Coordinates of C-alpha atoms in Angstrom, one line a residue:
M148 CA 71.4 167.1 -55.7
A149 CA 71.5 169.3 -58.6
A150 CA 75.0 170.8 -58.5
G151 CA 76.8 168.4 -60.9
A152 CA 78.6 169.5 -64.0
S153 CA 76.2 167.6 -66.3
S154 CA 79.3 166.9 -68.6
R155 CA 77.8 163.7 -70.3
M156 CA 74.6 165.5 -71.2
K157 CA 76.5 168.4 -72.8
L158 CA 78.6 166.1 -75.0
E159 CA 77.3 165.8 -78.6
Q160 CA 76.4 162.1 -78.4
G161 CA 73.4 159.9 -78.9
K162 CA 70.4 160.3 -81.0
T163 CA 69.1 163.9 -81.4
D164 CA 67.1 163.7 -84.6
D165 CA 63.8 163.9 -82.7
L166 CA 64.9 166.8 -80.5
S167 CA 64.1 170.4 -81.3
N168 CA 66.8 173.1 -81.5
E169 CA 65.5 174.5 -78.2
E170 CA 65.8 171.1 -76.5
I171 CA 69.3 170.6 -77.8
Q172 CA 70.2 174.1 -76.6
Q173 CA 68.7 173.5 -73.2
S174 CA 70.7 170.2 -72.9
N175 CA 73.9 172.1 -73.6
I176 CA 73.5 174.8 -71.1
R177 CA 71.0 173.8 -68.3
T178 CA 71.5 171.4 -65.5
K179 CA 69.7 168.2 -66.3
G180 CA 66.9 168.6 -63.8
L181 CA 65.8 171.9 -65.4
I182 CA 65.6 170.5 -69.0
S183 CA 62.0 170.8 -70.3
I184 CA 60.3 167.5 -70.9
D185 CA 56.7 168.1 -71.7
K186 CA 54.6 170.3 -74.0
A187 CA 54.1 172.9 -71.3
G188 CA 57.8 173.4 -70.9
R189 CA 57.9 171.9 -67.4
P190 CA 61.4 170.6 -66.4
L191 CA 62.1 167.1 -65.0
M192 CA 62.4 168.6 -61.5
D193 CA 58.7 169.5 -61.6
Y194 CA 57.8 165.9 -62.0
L195 CA 60.2 164.8 -59.2
L196 CA 58.8 167.5 -56.8
F197 CA 55.2 166.3 -57.7
N198 CA 56.1 162.7 -56.8
A199 CA 57.8 163.9 -53.6
K200 CA 54.7 165.8 -52.5
Q201 CA 52.4 162.9 -53.3
A202 CA 54.8 160.7 -51.1
G203 CA 54.2 163.1 -48.2
Y204 CA 57.4 165.4 -48.3
K205 CA 56.8 169.0 -47.4
T206 CA 60.3 170.6 -47.2
I207 CA 62.7 170.4 -50.1
Y208 CA 66.4 171.4 -50.2
I209 CA 67.8 171.9 -53.7
I210 CA 71.6 171.7 -53.9
T211 CA 72.9 173.9 -56.7
G212 CA 76.1 175.5 -57.8
V213 CA 76.8 179.1 -57.1
D214 CA 74.8 180.4 -60.0
N215 CA 71.3 179.2 -59.2
S216 CA 69.4 182.0 -60.9
L217 CA 67.6 179.7 -63.3
F218 CA 66.5 177.5 -60.4
K219 CA 65.1 180.5 -58.6
T220 CA 63.2 181.5 -61.8
F221 CA 61.3 178.2 -61.5
Y222 CA 61.1 177.7 -57.8
G223 CA 61.4 181.0 -55.9
D224 CA 63.5 184.1 -55.6
N225 CA 64.6 183.6 -51.9
N226 CA 67.5 181.4 -50.6
F227 CA 65.0 179.6 -48.4
G228 CA 61.4 179.5 -47.5
N229 CA 59.9 179.7 -51.0
S230 CA 56.4 178.4 -51.4
Y231 CA 55.9 176.2 -54.4
R232 CA 52.7 174.3 -55.0
G233 CA 52.4 173.3 -51.4
L234 CA 56.1 172.6 -50.8
T235 CA 58.7 174.7 -49.1
I236 CA 61.8 175.1 -51.3
N237 CA 65.1 176.0 -49.8
F238 CA 68.4 176.3 -51.8
A239 CA 71.8 175.1 -50.6
I240 CA 75.0 176.0 -52.5
Q241 CA 77.8 173.5 -53.2
H242 CA 80.8 175.7 -53.4
I243 CA 83.8 174.4 -55.6
P244 CA 87.2 174.5 -53.9
K245 CA 89.6 177.0 -55.5
D246 CA 91.9 174.3 -56.7
R247 CA 89.2 172.4 -58.6
E248 CA 87.0 173.1 -61.7
K249 CA 84.2 170.7 -60.8
P250 CA 82.3 170.0 -57.5
L251 CA 83.9 167.8 -55.0
G252 CA 81.2 165.0 -55.1
T253 CA 78.0 163.9 -53.6
A254 CA 79.2 163.5 -50.0
D255 CA 80.5 167.1 -50.2
A256 CA 77.2 168.3 -51.6
V257 CA 75.3 166.9 -48.7
Y258 CA 77.9 168.0 -46.1
Q259 CA 77.8 171.6 -47.3
T260 CA 73.9 171.5 -47.2
L261 CA 74.0 170.4 -43.6
E262 CA 76.5 173.1 -42.7
Q263 CA 74.1 175.7 -44.3
Y264 CA 70.9 174.2 -42.7
N265 CA 71.7 173.2 -39.0
E266 CA 68.3 171.5 -38.6
L267 CA 69.3 168.7 -40.9
K268 CA 72.1 167.7 -38.4
T269 CA 69.6 166.5 -36.0
N270 CA 66.8 165.2 -38.3
S271 CA 66.3 162.5 -40.9
F272 CA 66.2 163.5 -44.5
T273 CA 66.1 161.9 -48.0
V274 CA 68.8 162.5 -50.6
C275 CA 68.3 161.8 -54.3
N276 CA 69.5 163.0 -57.7
S277 CA 67.6 165.7 -59.6
D278 CA 67.9 164.0 -62.9
N279 CA 66.3 160.7 -61.9
L280 CA 62.5 160.4 -61.7
Y281 CA 61.9 158.2 -58.7
S282 CA 58.4 156.9 -58.2
I283 CA 56.0 158.0 -55.5
E284 CA 56.1 154.6 -54.0
A285 CA 59.9 154.6 -53.8
L286 CA 59.9 158.1 -52.1
K287 CA 57.2 157.1 -49.7
S288 CA 59.0 153.9 -48.7
L289 CA 62.0 155.9 -47.5
R290 CA 60.0 158.5 -45.8
L291 CA 57.9 156.0 -43.8
F292 CA 60.7 153.5 -42.9
D293 CA 61.6 153.8 -39.2
T294 CA 63.1 150.4 -38.3
S295 CA 66.7 151.7 -38.6
P296 CA 68.1 155.2 -38.8
N297 CA 69.5 155.0 -42.3
V298 CA 67.9 153.4 -45.4
L299 CA 68.8 153.0 -49.1
L300 CA 66.8 151.5 -51.9
G301 CA 68.3 148.5 -53.6
Y302 CA 67.0 148.3 -57.2
S303 CA 66.8 145.0 -59.0
R304 CA 69.3 145.3 -61.8
K305 CA 67.1 143.3 -64.2
H306 CA 64.2 145.8 -63.7
L307 CA 66.2 148.8 -64.8
K308 CA 65.6 149.4 -68.5
F309 CA 69.1 150.7 -69.2
P310 CA 71.8 149.3 -71.5
E311 CA 74.1 146.8 -69.8
E312 CA 77.1 149.0 -70.2
K313 CA 75.3 151.8 -68.3
I314 CA 74.1 149.5 -65.4
A315 CA 77.6 148.2 -65.1
K316 CA 78.7 151.6 -63.8
F317 CA 76.1 151.6 -60.9
A318 CA 77.0 150.8 -57.4
V319 CA 76.1 147.3 -56.2
M320 CA 75.4 146.3 -52.6
N321 CA 75.5 143.4 -50.2
Y322 CA 73.1 143.0 -47.3
D323 CA 72.5 140.4 -44.6
S324 CA 69.5 138.2 -44.0
H325 CA 68.0 141.1 -41.8
G326 CA 68.4 143.6 -44.6
F327 CA 71.3 145.5 -43.0
L328 CA 73.8 146.9 -45.5
I329 CA 77.2 145.2 -45.4
D330 CA 78.9 146.6 -48.4
I331 CA 78.4 149.0 -51.3
V332 CA 80.9 149.3 -54.2
E333 CA 80.9 151.9 -57.0
K334 CA 81.6 150.7 -60.5
P335 CA 82.5 147.0 -59.5
E336 CA 84.6 144.8 -61.7
M337 CA 82.4 142.4 -63.8
S338 CA 84.3 139.4 -62.3
A339 CA 83.1 140.4 -58.7
L340 CA 79.4 140.7 -59.4
D341 CA 78.4 137.2 -58.3
D342 CA 79.7 138.1 -54.9
F343 CA 76.9 140.7 -54.6
R344 CA 73.9 138.5 -55.5
D345 CA 71.3 138.3 -52.7
A346 CA 69.4 135.2 -51.5
Q347 CA 67.2 135.4 -54.5
E348 CA 70.2 135.6 -56.8
T349 CA 69.3 139.2 -57.6
L350 CA 71.9 142.0 -58.1
R351 CA 70.9 145.1 -56.1
V352 CA 72.1 148.5 -57.4
S353 CA 72.0 152.0 -56.0
M354 CA 70.2 154.7 -57.9
N355 CA 71.6 157.3 -55.4
I356 CA 68.5 157.7 -53.2
F357 CA 68.8 157.3 -49.5
K358 CA 67.5 158.4 -46.1
F359 CA 70.0 159.5 -43.5
D360 CA 69.9 160.4 -39.8
G361 CA 71.8 163.6 -39.7
S362 CA 72.9 163.3 -36.1
L363 CA 74.6 160.0 -37.0
F364 CA 75.8 160.7 -40.5
F365 CA 77.1 164.2 -40.3
K366 CA 80.5 163.1 -38.9
Y367 CA 81.1 160.8 -41.8
L368 CA 80.1 163.4 -44.3
K369 CA 82.5 165.8 -42.8
E370 CA 85.4 163.3 -42.6
C371 CA 84.8 161.6 -46.0
P372 CA 88.0 161.0 -47.8
I373 CA 88.5 161.8 -51.5
H374 CA 88.3 158.7 -53.7
K375 CA 91.7 157.9 -55.1
L376 CA 90.6 157.2 -58.6
R377 CA 87.5 159.4 -59.1
N378 CA 88.9 162.3 -57.1
E379 CA 85.6 163.0 -55.4
K380 CA 84.0 162.6 -51.9
E381 CA 81.2 160.1 -52.6
L382 CA 78.2 159.2 -50.5
P383 CA 78.8 155.4 -50.6
T384 CA 82.3 156.0 -49.1
A385 CA 80.8 158.0 -46.2
L386 CA 78.1 155.4 -45.8
L387 CA 80.5 152.6 -45.6
N388 CA 82.7 154.4 -43.0
M389 CA 79.6 154.8 -40.9
I390 CA 78.5 151.2 -41.0
V391 CA 82.0 150.2 -39.9
D392 CA 81.5 152.1 -36.7
H393 CA 77.7 151.5 -36.4
P394 CA 76.8 148.1 -37.8
N395 CA 73.1 147.4 -38.5
S396 CA 72.5 151.1 -38.7
T397 CA 71.5 151.0 -42.4
T398 CA 68.7 149.0 -44.0
V399 CA 68.4 148.1 -47.7
I400 CA 64.8 148.1 -49.1
P401 CA 64.6 145.9 -52.2
I402 CA 62.6 147.4 -55.0
E403 CA 61.7 146.1 -58.5
E404 CA 61.0 149.0 -60.8
H405 CA 62.7 151.2 -63.4
V406 CA 64.0 154.7 -62.7
P407 CA 63.8 157.0 -65.8
D408 CA 66.8 159.3 -65.9
L409 CA 68.5 162.0 -68.0
T410 CA 72.2 161.2 -68.6
S411 CA 72.7 162.0 -72.3
K412 CA 70.7 163.7 -75.0
E413 CA 69.1 160.6 -76.2
D414 CA 67.4 160.2 -72.8
I415 CA 65.3 163.3 -73.3
S416 CA 62.9 161.7 -75.8
L417 CA 62.6 158.7 -73.6
M418 CA 61.7 160.9 -70.6
K419 CA 59.2 162.8 -72.7
T420 CA 57.4 159.6 -73.5
Y421 CA 57.4 158.5 -69.9
V422 CA 56.0 161.6 -68.4
S423 CA 53.3 162.0 -71.1
K424 CA 51.3 159.5 -69.0
I425 CA 51.5 161.7 -65.9
D426 CA 48.9 164.4 -65.5
L427 CA 50.3 167.6 -63.9
S428 CA 47.6 169.9 -65.3
N429 CA 45.9 170.4 -61.9
W430 CA 49.1 170.7 -59.8

């Protein structure tokens, strides 16, 4: 998913002393996944695509806004069927309703993608953010999981190396002794957090990475209501509506690792340090 407005990144906030003028300029005009993060000028999305390929994925759908010319500069001129380093890259457009200035949310992004690519309505697919660098192991665990039709990763909150105020905004989840999702709540109240601890007293949070069965999930994407406070159609809402009708259809995979991300300008230097240990020279 790469159609977001990137409004937090474009705000002048955080530490920028160690960023070049070019990096600051990119952070102000580019979508986050296309910000260069290494000496060769590769964007974050290159590293995410590399991890996806290593995890066994072959076909990628990049969800963008109407103007996706910069994406095409990196990943292929065609709307679909582009060949990129052993991957097939397709583009989906999340159109913004005429009465809005920003996209209608993550559930709408995935819904519009399925409308544009009918094959996804009858197949399983992984959904993730373009500004998070998920590990090869995390991506592979979703691709290979086949015990239930839908899966999400439940990240241990204590293993995420983010400031407390940032983690507090993530969705938390409840699941039963068999691992089936019971509840997921965006931006929960601090007073309610203890209700979401698992059997090991661990809080599990969502980093917006899921695997869905299109034949089951499409209906709930299409009918997803707009959140009253955030004024968007959100994936957790569609997911919750689905498990009401189909209990035990979604499994939580516990995972204990960090997920580097780009949210604000100060994250760029952190990401550059992280990817400096990854060798893409032969990719």
